[in-house]
Amino acid sequence: MISTVLPTYNRTPLSFVKGEGSWLIEADGRRFLDMGAGIAVNALGHANPELVSALTEQAGKLWHVSNLYKIPEQQALADLLVDLTFADTVFFTNSGTETAELAIKMARKYHYEKGAPRETILTFEGAFHGRSTAAIAASGGEKMVKGFGPLMPGFRHLPWGDMAAFEAAMDESVCAVMVEPVQGEGGIRPMPEDQLRALREACDRTGALLILDEVQCGMGRTGKLFAHEWAGVAPDIMMVAKGIGGGFPLGALLATENAASGMVAGTHGSTYGGNPLACAVGLKVSQIVSDAAFLDDVSRKAGLLRQRLEGLVAAHPDTFEAVRGMGLMLGLKCKKPAAELAAAAREAGVLVVPAADNVLRLLPALNIPDADITEAVARLDAAATAYEGK
Ligand SMILES: *Cc1c(COP(=O)(O)O)cnc(C)c1O
């Protein structure tokens, strides 16, 4: 008989009942160091007191009114995000996938309103933009799309890192280029800064819009508020979700006034998107994470974690191949099956997240204490030793 919860996930047999910072407590009392942070979502750790207050204070006042009315918390968060970024305007959603949907609609509508509709959206191999029919069409991965056709047309998938293929594909028929500055699900693959700049230049040349998916790599994860800042280029449209809600469902699409020009009243909407609860939490997360000293500390912690992981790889050359990634978005490229190593890590009391390309992802809370970083890598070391002894 089918499980009462639709069996679309391969779940690990652990049930957590409580979280404290970077720690998760299992129903049986065992404590796990959480280096996955709900897949880059719990950006400020579990049960963060400031977020708990933001949520409970708002919960006692008002949860939902619909977007028929002005929502002060939504306005405040939009104002802050516009202040902090390239963007002139923000639309709030409840997830990354919904943000991808709007990004695609906005890009197509932009060209339509300019009087020259364009269909083609270029994406890259290994991309992940969500699980809606449009988002799976965008990523094109065999496992994600098989059996779900017909898919939304118009996407063209290019090899990752092949700039000759990209330049050859760029012409005046291209509506938009959609890319993660650091691929997450694809195996923690940063796009080199010169390539990101080349995308920007090609978009400027052809009039295509640049859509950056910062759902996983944004909100301070790389040590800048958004990953594209490292390359010194700005997108026309940016997708944000995961970390911005700190665990409360919230997504945001940020755009320039020009890119958003087609999205007039009636062209898009969401019942829950931008509700007072989500925005009260998102505002608190954004205030904390955008602080320059906080971001500097992310980079410092990232340096510590990276250094420890390099040591781990050096100590286990038959198990691990390399460390890659940026900031607190790091990947351990494995020489043994990553899923087996994730299981061994779990046995040793540390949680990591497998990704494509046989990589283990480390996406800890951005405020993880240094001692927890040291402890996490010590546990990974114990896990590798135990695995190798089997
Ligand atoms: C997780 C993710 C998404 C999808 O977000 P959901 O909230 O699961 O819909 C989209 N893009 C990237 C880069 C992601 O990591």
Tab-separated table of N, CA, C and O in Angstrom, residues 43-44 217-225 230 288-306 326-330 364-368 370 373:
chain	number	residue	atom	x	y	z
A	43	ALA	N	19.039	29.981	7.765
A	43	ALA	CA	20.242	30.798	7.624
A	43	ALA	C	20.758	31.296	8.962
A	43	ALA	O	21.947	31.579	9.108
A	44	LEU	N	19.867	31.422	9.946
A	44	LEU	CA	20.293	31.921	11.254
A	44	LEU	C	20.138	30.854	12.327
A	44	LEU	O	20.022	31.160	13.515
A	217	CYS	N	22.231	30.426	-3.223
A	217	CYS	CA	23.524	31.082	-2.965
A	217	CYS	C	23.377	32.511	-2.433
A	217	CYS	O	24.374	33.128	-2.070
A	218	GLY	N	22.136	33.019	-2.384
A	218	GLY	CA	21.939	34.395	-1.945
A	218	GLY	C	21.773	34.522	-0.447
A	218	GLY	O	21.991	33.581	0.304
A	219	MET	N	21.387	35.703	0.000
A	219	MET	CA	21.130	36.006	1.410
A	219	MET	C	22.350	35.728	2.301
A	219	MET	O	22.231	35.131	3.364
A	220	GLY	N	23.494	36.170	1.830
A	220	GLY	CA	24.690	36.144	2.662
A	220	GLY	C	25.503	34.867	2.612
A	220	GLY	O	26.586	34.795	3.189
A	221	ARG	N	25.003	33.878	1.903
A	221	ARG	CA	25.642	32.552	1.957
A	221	ARG	C	27.090	32.571	1.496
A	221	ARG	O	27.928	31.842	2.016
A	222	THR	N	27.412	33.410	0.504
A	222	THR	CA	28.794	33.418	-0.005
A	222	THR	C	29.667	34.479	0.676
A	222	THR	O	30.819	34.647	0.310
A	223	GLY	N	29.098	35.190	1.638
A	223	GLY	CA	29.875	36.239	2.308
A	223	GLY	C	29.576	37.633	1.764
A	223	GLY	O	30.012	38.627	2.331
A	224	LYS	N	28.876	37.699	0.648
A	224	LYS	CA	28.245	38.960	0.200
A	224	LYS	C	26.752	38.705	0.313
A	224	LYS	O	26.309	37.553	0.322
A	225	LEU	N	25.966	39.783	0.346
A	225	LEU	CA	24.529	39.555	0.476
A	225	LEU	C	24.039	38.695	-0.681
A	225	LEU	O	23.285	37.741	-0.477
A	230	TRP	N	30.171	39.479	-6.069
A	230	TRP	CA	31.599	39.160	-6.194
A	230	TRP	C	32.102	39.486	-7.601
A	230	TRP	O	33.257	39.882	-7.774
A	288	ILE	N	19.419	41.330	9.684
A	288	ILE	CA	20.583	40.709	10.330
A	288	ILE	C	21.651	40.354	9.298
A	288	ILE	O	22.823	40.676	9.443
A	289	VAL	N	21.207	39.703	8.234
A	289	VAL	CA	22.145	39.138	7.266
A	289	VAL	C	22.839	40.218	6.422
A	289	VAL	O	23.959	40.025	5.956
A	290	SER	N	22.190	41.354	6.234
A	290	SER	CA	22.771	42.385	5.367
A	290	SER	C	23.782	43.260	6.102
A	290	SER	O	24.458	44.075	5.479
A	291	ASP	N	23.916	43.088	7.389
A	291	ASP	CA	24.866	43.874	8.174
A	291	ASP	C	26.304	43.539	7.741
A	291	ASP	O	26.662	42.362	7.631
A	292	ALA	N	27.101	44.601	7.498
A	292	ALA	CA	28.448	44.379	6.954
A	292	ALA	C	29.295	43.513	7.883
A	292	ALA	O	30.042	42.636	7.426
A	293	ALA	N	29.185	43.735	9.182
A	293	ALA	CA	29.986	42.957	10.130
A	293	ALA	C	29.541	41.490	10.123
A	293	ALA	O	30.367	40.577	10.232
A	294	PHE	N	28.232	41.279	9.973
A	294	PHE	CA	27.729	39.907	9.898
A	294	PHE	C	28.319	39.200	8.668
A	294	PHE	O	28.791	38.061	8.755
A	295	LEU	N	28.300	39.899	7.526
A	295	LEU	CA	28.805	39.294	6.291
A	295	LEU	C	30.312	39.032	6.380
A	295	LEU	O	30.796	37.995	5.904
A	296	ASP	N	31.040	39.944	7.008
A	296	ASP	CA	32.472	39.703	7.204
A	296	ASP	C	32.692	38.449	8.033
A	296	ASP	O	33.624	37.677	7.790
A	297	ASP	N	31.831	38.261	9.011
A	297	ASP	CA	31.972	37.086	9.867
A	297	ASP	C	31.623	35.803	9.113
A	297	ASP	O	32.221	34.746	9.372
A	298	VAL	N	30.680	35.891	8.181
A	298	VAL	CA	30.383	34.729	7.330
A	298	VAL	C	31.652	34.340	6.570
A	298	VAL	O	32.034	33.162	6.522
A	299	SER	N	32.322	35.338	6.013
A	299	SER	CA	33.547	35.052	5.249
A	299	SER	C	34.637	34.469	6.146
A	299	SER	O	35.371	33.559	5.740
A	300	ARG	N	34.730	34.988	7.361
A	300	ARG	CA	35.745	34.466	8.289
A	300	ARG	C	35.431	33.014	8.660
A	300	ARG	O	36.299	32.144	8.627
A	301	LYS	N	34.176	32.748	8.988
A	301	LYS	CA	33.769	31.369	9.319
A	301	LYS	C	33.986	30.454	8.117
A	301	LYS	O	34.396	29.299	8.258
A	302	ALA	N	33.684	30.984	6.929
A	302	ALA	CA	33.861	30.198	5.716
A	302	ALA	C	35.321	29.808	5.534
A	302	ALA	O	35.633	28.675	5.152
A	303	GLY	N	36.209	30.757	5.843
A	303	GLY	CA	37.637	30.466	5.740
A	303	GLY	C	38.043	29.353	6.689
A	303	GLY	O	38.807	28.447	6.324
A	304	LEU	N	37.486	29.414	7.895
A	304	LEU	CA	37.789	28.385	8.890
A	304	LEU	C	37.270	27.018	8.429
A	304	LEU	O	37.999	26.017	8.469
A	305	LEU	N	36.010	26.989	7.972
A	305	LEU	CA	35.430	25.711	7.539
A	305	LEU	C	36.209	25.154	6.354
A	305	LEU	O	36.527	23.961	6.306
A	306	ARG	N	36.546	26.028	5.429
A	306	ARG	CA	37.243	25.577	4.228
A	306	ARG	C	38.611	24.987	4.591
A	306	ARG	O	38.986	23.913	4.110
A	326	MET	N	31.900	28.452	-2.455
A	326	MET	CA	32.186	29.804	-1.992
A	326	MET	C	31.511	30.037	-0.660
A	326	MET	O	30.368	29.624	-0.460
A	327	GLY	N	32.195	30.760	0.216
A	327	GLY	CA	31.587	31.121	1.489
A	327	GLY	C	31.143	29.898	2.254
A	327	GLY	O	31.852	28.884	2.313
A	328	LEU	N	29.957	29.970	2.828
A	328	LEU	CA	29.416	28.827	3.564
A	328	LEU	C	28.507	27.993	2.659
A	328	LEU	O	27.484	27.463	3.082
A	329	MET	N	28.908	27.903	1.410
A	329	MET	CA	28.249	27.043	0.432
A	329	MET	C	29.347	26.178	-0.165
A	329	MET	O	29.893	26.478	-1.224
A	330	LEU	N	29.699	25.137	0.589
A	330	LEU	CA	30.868	24.355	0.218
A	330	LEU	C	30.471	22.932	-0.153
A	330	LEU	O	29.477	22.390	0.338
A	364	PRO	N	25.897	25.297	6.297
A	364	PRO	CA	25.485	25.503	7.690
A	364	PRO	C	24.789	26.843	7.888
A	364	PRO	O	24.816	27.701	7.001
A	365	ALA	N	24.216	27.011	9.054
A	365	ALA	CA	23.695	28.329	9.430
A	365	ALA	C	24.823	29.343	9.296
A	365	ALA	O	25.982	29.042	9.587
A	366	LEU	N	24.494	30.548	8.860
A	366	LEU	CA	25.518	31.566	8.618
A	366	LEU	C	26.143	32.055	9.918
A	366	LEU	O	27.226	32.636	9.910
A	367	ASN	N	25.448	31.816	11.020
A	367	ASN	CA	25.965	32.246	12.323
A	367	ASN	C	26.472	31.055	13.145
A	367	ASN	O	26.531	31.122	14.374
A	368	ILE	N	26.838	29.987	12.471
A	368	ILE	CA	27.324	28.799	13.187
A	368	ILE	C	28.540	29.172	14.041
A	368	ILE	O	29.466	29.831	13.560
A	370	ASP	N	32.106	29.007	15.819
A	370	ASP	CA	33.360	28.395	15.372
A	370	ASP	C	33.541	27.000	15.967
A	370	ASP	O	34.022	26.088	15.298
A	373	ILE	N	31.824	24.460	13.986
A	373	ILE	CA	32.529	24.157	12.724
A	373	ILE	C	33.610	23.113	12.989
A	373	ILE	O	33.719	22.106	12.288
